Structure formats: C-alpha cells, structure tokens
CSV table of C-alpha atoms in Angstrom, one decimal:
chain,number,residue,atom,x,y,z
C,2,MET,CA,0.0,0.0,0.0
C,3,THR,CA,1.4,3.4,-1.0
C,4,LYS,CA,2.0,5.8,1.8
C,5,PRO,CA,0.1,9.0,1.3
C,6,GLU,CA,2.2,12.1,0.7
C,7,ALA,CA,2.5,14.5,3.6
C,8,LYS,CA,0.4,17.5,3.1
C,9,SER,CA,2.2,20.8,3.0
C,10,GLN,CA,1.5,23.2,5.8
C,11,PRO,CA,-1.0,26.0,5.0
C,12,THR,CA,0.5,29.4,4.7
C,13,ALA,CA,-0.7,33.0,5.4
C,14,PRO,CA,1.6,35.2,3.4
C,15,ALA,CA,0.1,38.5,4.6
C,16,LEU,CA,0.3,37.5,8.3
C,17,GLU,CA,3.9,36.2,7.8
C,18,LYS,CA,4.8,39.5,6.2
C,19,GLY,CA,3.4,41.5,9.1
C,20,LEU,CA,5.2,39.2,11.6
C,21,ASP,CA,8.5,39.6,9.7
C,22,LEU,CA,8.2,43.4,10.0
C,23,LEU,CA,7.4,43.3,13.8
C,24,GLU,CA,10.3,40.9,14.4
C,25,ALA,CA,12.7,43.1,12.4
C,26,LEU,CA,11.7,46.2,14.4
C,27,ALA,CA,12.0,44.3,17.7
C,28,THR,CA,15.7,43.6,17.1
C,29,GLU,CA,16.5,47.3,16.5
C,30,SER,CA,17.6,49.8,19.1
C,31,ARG,CA,16.4,52.5,16.8
C,32,GLY,CA,13.7,52.8,14.1
C,33,LEU,CA,14.0,51.8,10.5
C,34,THR,CA,12.9,53.5,7.3
C,35,GLN,CA,10.7,51.7,4.8
C,36,ARG,CA,13.7,50.9,2.6
C,37,GLN,CA,15.7,49.6,5.5
C,38,LEU,CA,12.8,47.4,6.6
C,39,ALA,CA,12.3,46.1,3.1
C,40,GLU,CA,16.0,45.1,2.8
C,41,ARG,CA,15.8,43.5,6.3
C,42,VAL,CA,12.9,41.3,5.5
C,43,GLY,CA,13.9,40.6,1.9
C,44,ARG,CA,10.9,42.3,0.2
C,45,SER,CA,10.3,45.4,-1.9
C,46,VAL,CA,9.2,48.7,-0.5
C,47,SER,CA,5.8,48.4,-2.3
C,48,GLU,CA,5.3,44.9,-0.8
C,49,ILE,CA,5.5,46.2,2.8
C,50,PHE,CA,3.9,49.6,2.3
C,51,ARG,CA,0.3,48.4,2.9
C,52,MET,CA,1.3,46.3,5.8
C,53,LEU,CA,3.1,49.2,7.5
C,54,VAL,CA,0.1,51.4,7.1
C,55,ALA,CA,-2.1,48.7,8.7
C,56,LEU,CA,0.3,48.1,11.6
C,57,GLU,CA,0.5,51.9,12.2
C,58,ARG,CA,-3.3,52.2,12.1
C,59,ARG,CA,-3.7,49.4,14.6
C,60,GLY,CA,-1.1,51.1,16.9
C,61,TYR,CA,1.7,48.4,16.7
C,62,VAL,CA,4.2,50.7,15.1
C,63,ALA,CA,4.7,54.4,15.0
C,64,ARG,CA,6.4,56.5,12.3
C,65,ASP,CA,8.7,59.4,13.2
C,66,PRO,CA,7.5,62.2,10.9
C,67,SER,CA,10.9,63.9,10.9
C,68,THR,CA,13.0,60.8,9.9
C,69,GLY,CA,10.4,58.6,8.4
C,70,GLU,CA,11.6,55.7,10.6
C,71,TYR,CA,9.2,53.1,12.0
C,72,ALA,CA,9.5,51.8,15.5
C,73,LEU,CA,7.5,49.4,17.7
C,74,THR,CA,5.1,51.0,20.2
C,75,LEU,CA,4.3,49.4,23.6
C,76,LYS,CA,1.1,47.8,22.3
C,77,LEU,CA,2.6,44.4,22.0
C,78,PHE,CA,3.9,44.7,25.6
C,79,ARG,CA,0.5,45.7,26.9
C,80,ILE,CA,-1.0,42.7,25.1
C,81,ALA,CA,1.7,40.5,26.6
C,82,SER,CA,0.9,41.9,30.1
C,83,GLN,CA,-2.5,40.2,29.8
C,84,HIS,CA,-0.8,36.9,28.9
C,85,PRO,CA,-1.0,34.2,31.6
C,86,PRO,CA,2.7,34.2,32.5
C,87,THR,CA,2.7,38.0,33.3
C,88,GLU,CA,-0.7,37.5,35.0
C,89,ARG,CA,0.8,34.7,37.1
C,90,LEU,CA,3.8,36.9,38.0
C,91,LEU,CA,1.5,39.7,39.2
C,92,LYS,CA,-0.6,37.3,41.2
C,93,SER,CA,2.5,35.9,42.9
C,94,ALA,CA,4.0,39.4,43.4
C,95,LEU,CA,1.2,41.3,44.9
C,96,PRO,CA,1.0,39.4,48.2
C,97,VAL,CA,4.8,39.5,48.6
C,98,MET,CA,4.8,43.2,47.8
C,99,GLU,CA,2.0,43.9,50.4
C,100,GLN,CA,4.0,42.2,53.1
C,101,LEU,CA,7.2,44.0,52.1
C,102,ALA,CA,5.5,47.4,52.2
C,103,ALA,CA,4.0,46.7,55.5
C,104,LYS,CA,7.3,45.6,57.0
C,105,VAL,CA,9.5,48.4,55.7
C,106,GLN,CA,6.8,51.2,55.7
C,107,LEU,CA,7.8,52.3,52.3
C,108,SER,CA,6.3,51.9,48.8
C,109,CYS,CA,7.5,49.2,46.5
C,110,HIS,CA,7.0,48.5,42.8
C,111,ILE,CA,7.8,45.9,40.2
C,112,THR,CA,9.2,46.6,36.8
C,113,VAL,CA,9.8,44.6,33.6
C,114,LEU,CA,11.9,45.1,30.5
C,115,HIS,CA,10.5,46.2,27.1
C,116,GLY,CA,13.1,46.6,24.5
C,117,GLU,CA,15.1,49.8,25.4
C,118,GLN,CA,12.7,50.8,28.1
C,119,PHE,CA,11.2,49.4,31.3
C,120,MET,CA,7.7,49.6,32.7
C,121,VAL,CA,6.2,49.7,36.2
C,122,ILE,CA,3.5,47.0,36.2
C,123,ALA,CA,2.5,47.1,39.8
C,124,ARG,CA,3.0,49.2,43.0
C,125,ILE,CA,2.0,48.9,46.6
C,126,GLU,CA,1.7,51.8,49.0
C,127,PRO,CA,2.4,51.5,52.7
C,128,GLU,CA,0.2,52.8,55.6
C,129,TRP,CA,2.5,55.9,55.9
C,130,LEU,CA,1.5,59.6,55.7
C,131,MET,CA,4.2,60.6,53.2
C,132,GLY,CA,6.4,58.8,50.7
C,133,TRP,CA,7.4,58.4,47.1
C,134,SER,CA,6.0,56.1,44.5
C,135,VAL,CA,5.5,55.7,40.7
C,136,LYS,CA,2.3,55.0,38.8
C,137,ALA,CA,1.7,51.6,37.3
C,138,GLY,CA,2.0,51.8,33.6
C,139,THR,CA,4.8,54.4,33.7
C,140,VAL,CA,7.6,53.8,31.2
C,141,PHE,CA,11.2,54.9,31.7
C,142,PRO,CA,14.3,54.7,29.5
C,143,LEU,CA,17.2,52.3,30.4
C,144,SER,CA,19.6,54.6,32.2
C,145,GLN,CA,21.9,54.4,35.2
C,146,GLN,CA,19.6,57.0,36.8
C,147,TYR,CA,17.2,54.2,37.6
C,148,PRO,CA,18.1,51.3,39.9
C,149,SER,CA,15.4,49.2,38.2
C,150,ALA,CA,17.1,49.7,34.8
C,151,LYS,CA,20.5,48.6,36.1
C,152,VAL,CA,19.2,45.5,37.9
C,153,LEU,CA,17.0,44.4,34.9
C,154,ALA,CA,20.0,44.8,32.6
C,155,ALA,CA,22.6,43.2,34.9
C,156,PHE,CA,20.7,40.0,35.4
C,157,GLN,CA,20.3,38.9,31.8
C,158,LEU,CA,22.0,36.2,29.8
C,159,PRO,CA,25.3,37.4,28.3
C,160,GLY,CA,24.2,38.4,24.8
C,161,ARG,CA,21.1,40.3,26.0
C,162,ARG,CA,23.1,41.8,28.9
C,163,ASP,CA,25.6,43.3,26.4
C,164,GLU,CA,22.8,44.7,24.2
C,165,LEU,CA,21.2,46.5,27.2
C,166,ALA,CA,24.6,47.8,28.5
C,167,LYS,CA,25.1,49.4,25.1
C,168,VAL,CA,21.6,51.0,25.3
C,169,ILE,CA,22.5,52.4,28.8
C,170,ALA,CA,25.8,53.6,27.6
C,171,ASP,CA,24.2,55.5,24.7
C,172,ASN,CA,21.5,56.9,26.8
C,173,ASP,CA,23.9,58.1,29.5
C,174,HIS,CA,26.6,59.2,27.1
C,175,VAL,CA,29.2,57.0,28.8
C,176,SER,CA,31.6,54.3,27.5
C,177,LEU,CA,30.3,50.8,27.1
C,178,ARG,CA,33.1,49.7,29.4
C,179,LYS,CA,31.8,52.0,32.2
C,180,ALA,CA,28.2,50.8,31.7
C,181,LEU,CA,29.3,47.1,31.9
C,182,ALA,CA,31.3,47.9,35.0
C,183,ALA,CA,28.2,49.3,36.7
C,184,LEU,CA,26.3,46.2,35.8
C,185,ASP,CA,29.1,44.0,37.1
C,186,ARG,CA,28.9,45.7,40.5
C,187,ILE,CA,25.1,45.2,40.6
C,188,SER,CA,25.5,41.5,39.8
C,189,ALA,CA,28.2,41.1,42.5
C,190,GLU,CA,26.0,42.7,45.1
C,191,GLY,CA,22.9,40.8,44.1
C,192,GLY,CA,21.0,44.1,43.3
C,193,ASN,CA,21.3,47.8,43.8
C,194,PHE,CA,22.1,48.9,47.3
C,195,SER,CA,24.1,52.0,46.9
C,196,ASN,CA,23.8,55.5,45.5
C,197,ASP,CA,27.5,56.3,45.0
C,198,ASP,CA,27.7,55.9,41.2
C,199,GLY,CA,27.1,59.6,40.5
C,200,TYR,CA,24.1,58.8,38.2
C,201,THR,CA,21.2,57.5,40.4
C,202,ARG,CA,18.8,60.4,41.1
C,203,ILE,CA,16.7,58.7,43.8
C,204,LEU,CA,18.2,56.2,46.2
C,205,ALA,CA,16.3,53.0,45.9
C,206,TYR,CA,17.1,49.4,46.8
C,207,CYS,CA,16.3,47.0,44.0
C,208,CYS,CA,16.6,43.2,43.5
C,209,PRO,CA,16.0,40.9,40.5
C,210,ILE,CA,13.2,38.4,40.2
C,211,ILE,CA,15.0,35.4,38.6
C,212,ASP,CA,13.4,32.8,36.5
C,213,SER,CA,14.6,29.2,35.9
C,214,THR,CA,17.0,30.3,33.2
C,215,GLY,CA,18.8,32.6,35.6
C,216,ARG,CA,17.6,35.9,34.0
C,217,ALA,CA,15.7,38.7,35.6
C,218,VAL,CA,12.1,38.6,34.4
C,219,ALA,CA,11.3,41.6,36.7
C,220,ALA,CA,12.8,43.8,39.4
C,221,LEU,CA,11.4,44.6,42.8
C,222,THR,CA,12.2,48.1,44.0
C,223,VAL,CA,11.9,50.0,47.2
C,224,PRO,CA,12.6,53.8,46.9
C,225,LEU,CA,14.2,55.0,50.1
C,226,VAL,CA,12.3,58.3,50.2
C,227,ARG,CA,10.4,59.4,53.3
C,228,GLN,CA,9.7,62.6,55.2
C,229,ASP,CA,12.5,61.7,57.7
C,230,GLN,CA,16.0,60.4,57.0
C,231,ILE,CA,16.3,56.6,57.3
C,232,PRO,CA,19.0,55.6,59.8
C,233,LYS,CA,21.7,53.2,58.5
C,234,ALA,CA,20.5,50.3,60.7
C,235,GLU,CA,17.0,50.7,59.4
C,236,ALA,CA,18.2,50.9,55.8
C,237,ALA,CA,20.1,47.7,56.3
C,238,ALA,CA,17.0,46.0,57.6
C,239,ILE,CA,15.0,47.3,54.6
C,240,ALA,CA,17.7,45.8,52.3
C,241,ALA,CA,17.4,42.4,54.1
C,242,GLU,CA,13.6,42.5,53.8
C,243,LEU,CA,13.8,43.3,50.1
C,244,ARG,CA,16.3,40.5,49.4
C,245,ALA,CA,14.0,38.0,51.2
C,246,ALA,CA,11.0,39.2,49.3
C,247,ALA,CA,12.7,39.0,45.9
C,248,ALA,CA,14.0,35.5,46.8
C,249,ALA,CA,10.6,34.4,47.8
C,250,LEU,CA,9.0,35.7,44.6
C,251,SER,CA,11.7,34.1,42.5
C,252,GLU,CA,10.9,30.8,44.1
C,253,ARG,CA,7.2,31.3,43.6
C,254,ILE,CA,7.7,31.6,39.8
C,255,GLY,CA,9.9,28.5,39.8
C,256,GLY,CA,13.1,30.5,39.5
C,257,LEU,CA,16.3,31.0,41.4
C,258,ALA,CA,16.4,32.7,44.8
C,259,GLY,CA,18.7,35.6,45.3
C,260,GLY,CA,20.1,35.7,41.7
C,261,SER,CA,22.1,32.6,42.5
C-alpha cells in the first residue's frame, strides 16, 4: 500500500509579512525606514507599504515624521501583560509586595523590560503619611539614573546583557566599558544597594526576580524616600527584607532565589 504524501502546511503570506516586520523592528535599538525594513525582510518597498500602514493604524508601530523611521510601540507589551505568565507573575508578586511594604513602611513597585525601556507593572503603598512612588504603567528609558534599569540589565543572559549595556551607555553618554562595570557591580551585590555611582537620582534598593534560566524577568524596587532620614541600621533592615521578598518571589515563579 502506497503511503500518502505528507500535506504541505497551509500558509498565510500577509500574516507572515506582518510578523516579519514586527520581528525586524523588535531587534533594532532605533527605528528603520521603509527601505531599510524592506531590505531587512527581503521584500520590496511596495510589498511592505500596505502592511506598515495597517500596523500603524492598529497602533503596533509608529512613524517618526521627521525621519520617516518606523519603531515598535508598547502595544505588544501591553498585550503581553495580559498573557497568563505575566498575570501569574503579578498574582505571585502582589501578596509578597504587600507584606514587604507593611514591614518596611515604604512603597515598592515591580518593573519589567520592554526593548530599550522598562515599565512599572504594579505598585504597593504602605500605611504611611508621606512617601514616594511611581504609577503603574509608567515607562522609563534604560539609564543608570534608575536602579530598576540597572538591575534588569545586569541579570540577563550574556548576549542580551551586552545589548542592554550598550543602550544604557548610549542613553547616558558614557563608554560601554563603564556601563558594563556598573552592571558587574550590581551583579556582584545581588542588586542595587548604593547611590555612589554619580548617576542615580533617587536612592532605591532593587533586587531581581529570577526565572529558571537565571535571567531577571522583573525587578522589585523600594525607593528610600520618606519625610525623615532613614537611619543606617533601618536601611540595612530594609535591604534584608527586600532581598528576602525577591528571593521568595523568584521561588514562587519557579526560578532561582537571590540571583544565584
């Protein structure tokens, strides 16, 4: 009996064209023109024109009117935040964050990477009359000004870590070597616990949330801002509580405790 020939997989050329464009833009630190995009995906400018118009209309890409370059928006990230893994991260994080805020009497927030930026996806306020916090949904550039940015970049797999270090170096107008040295210090300390680099605007303690591959999927941050100065002994206690909370959350998502 003759064996039937395997059926070829059905294709969706238009969908694949759109995905090619999104994937090409996702790998770029800056935008690309239509011509550059066409070269990158191996198609003509006329082939990708309608697709780019559709992606821009739906809010997945944005065109810079001065340069004509297209870049990804945060829409894909917002969609991803509704995806079960992110939802599970938040469900695991919120109880831990509530306990942390209650213990240290300071706000805390959790951030995740998105390309060359990072976003606050949740925050918890303590029962304290005054303090400092950021709104969920706020997006910041990757810069040494922000402890969360340094921690998220420091605890990545080597290739991705180098990419993010370059973004930080470009944003801060420093050498790549200096940016990498800052990330090495963060890695060695298991997080951000100092404000002596000359870049950080607001002192904040920050630890990574590590998954099973050893990379940071998020960062847990406690800004050390209050109406009174925090004594050194209390600051050390806050750091210890933060480390414990980050380790507990890493374990909850099946990852590694303490960045180990």
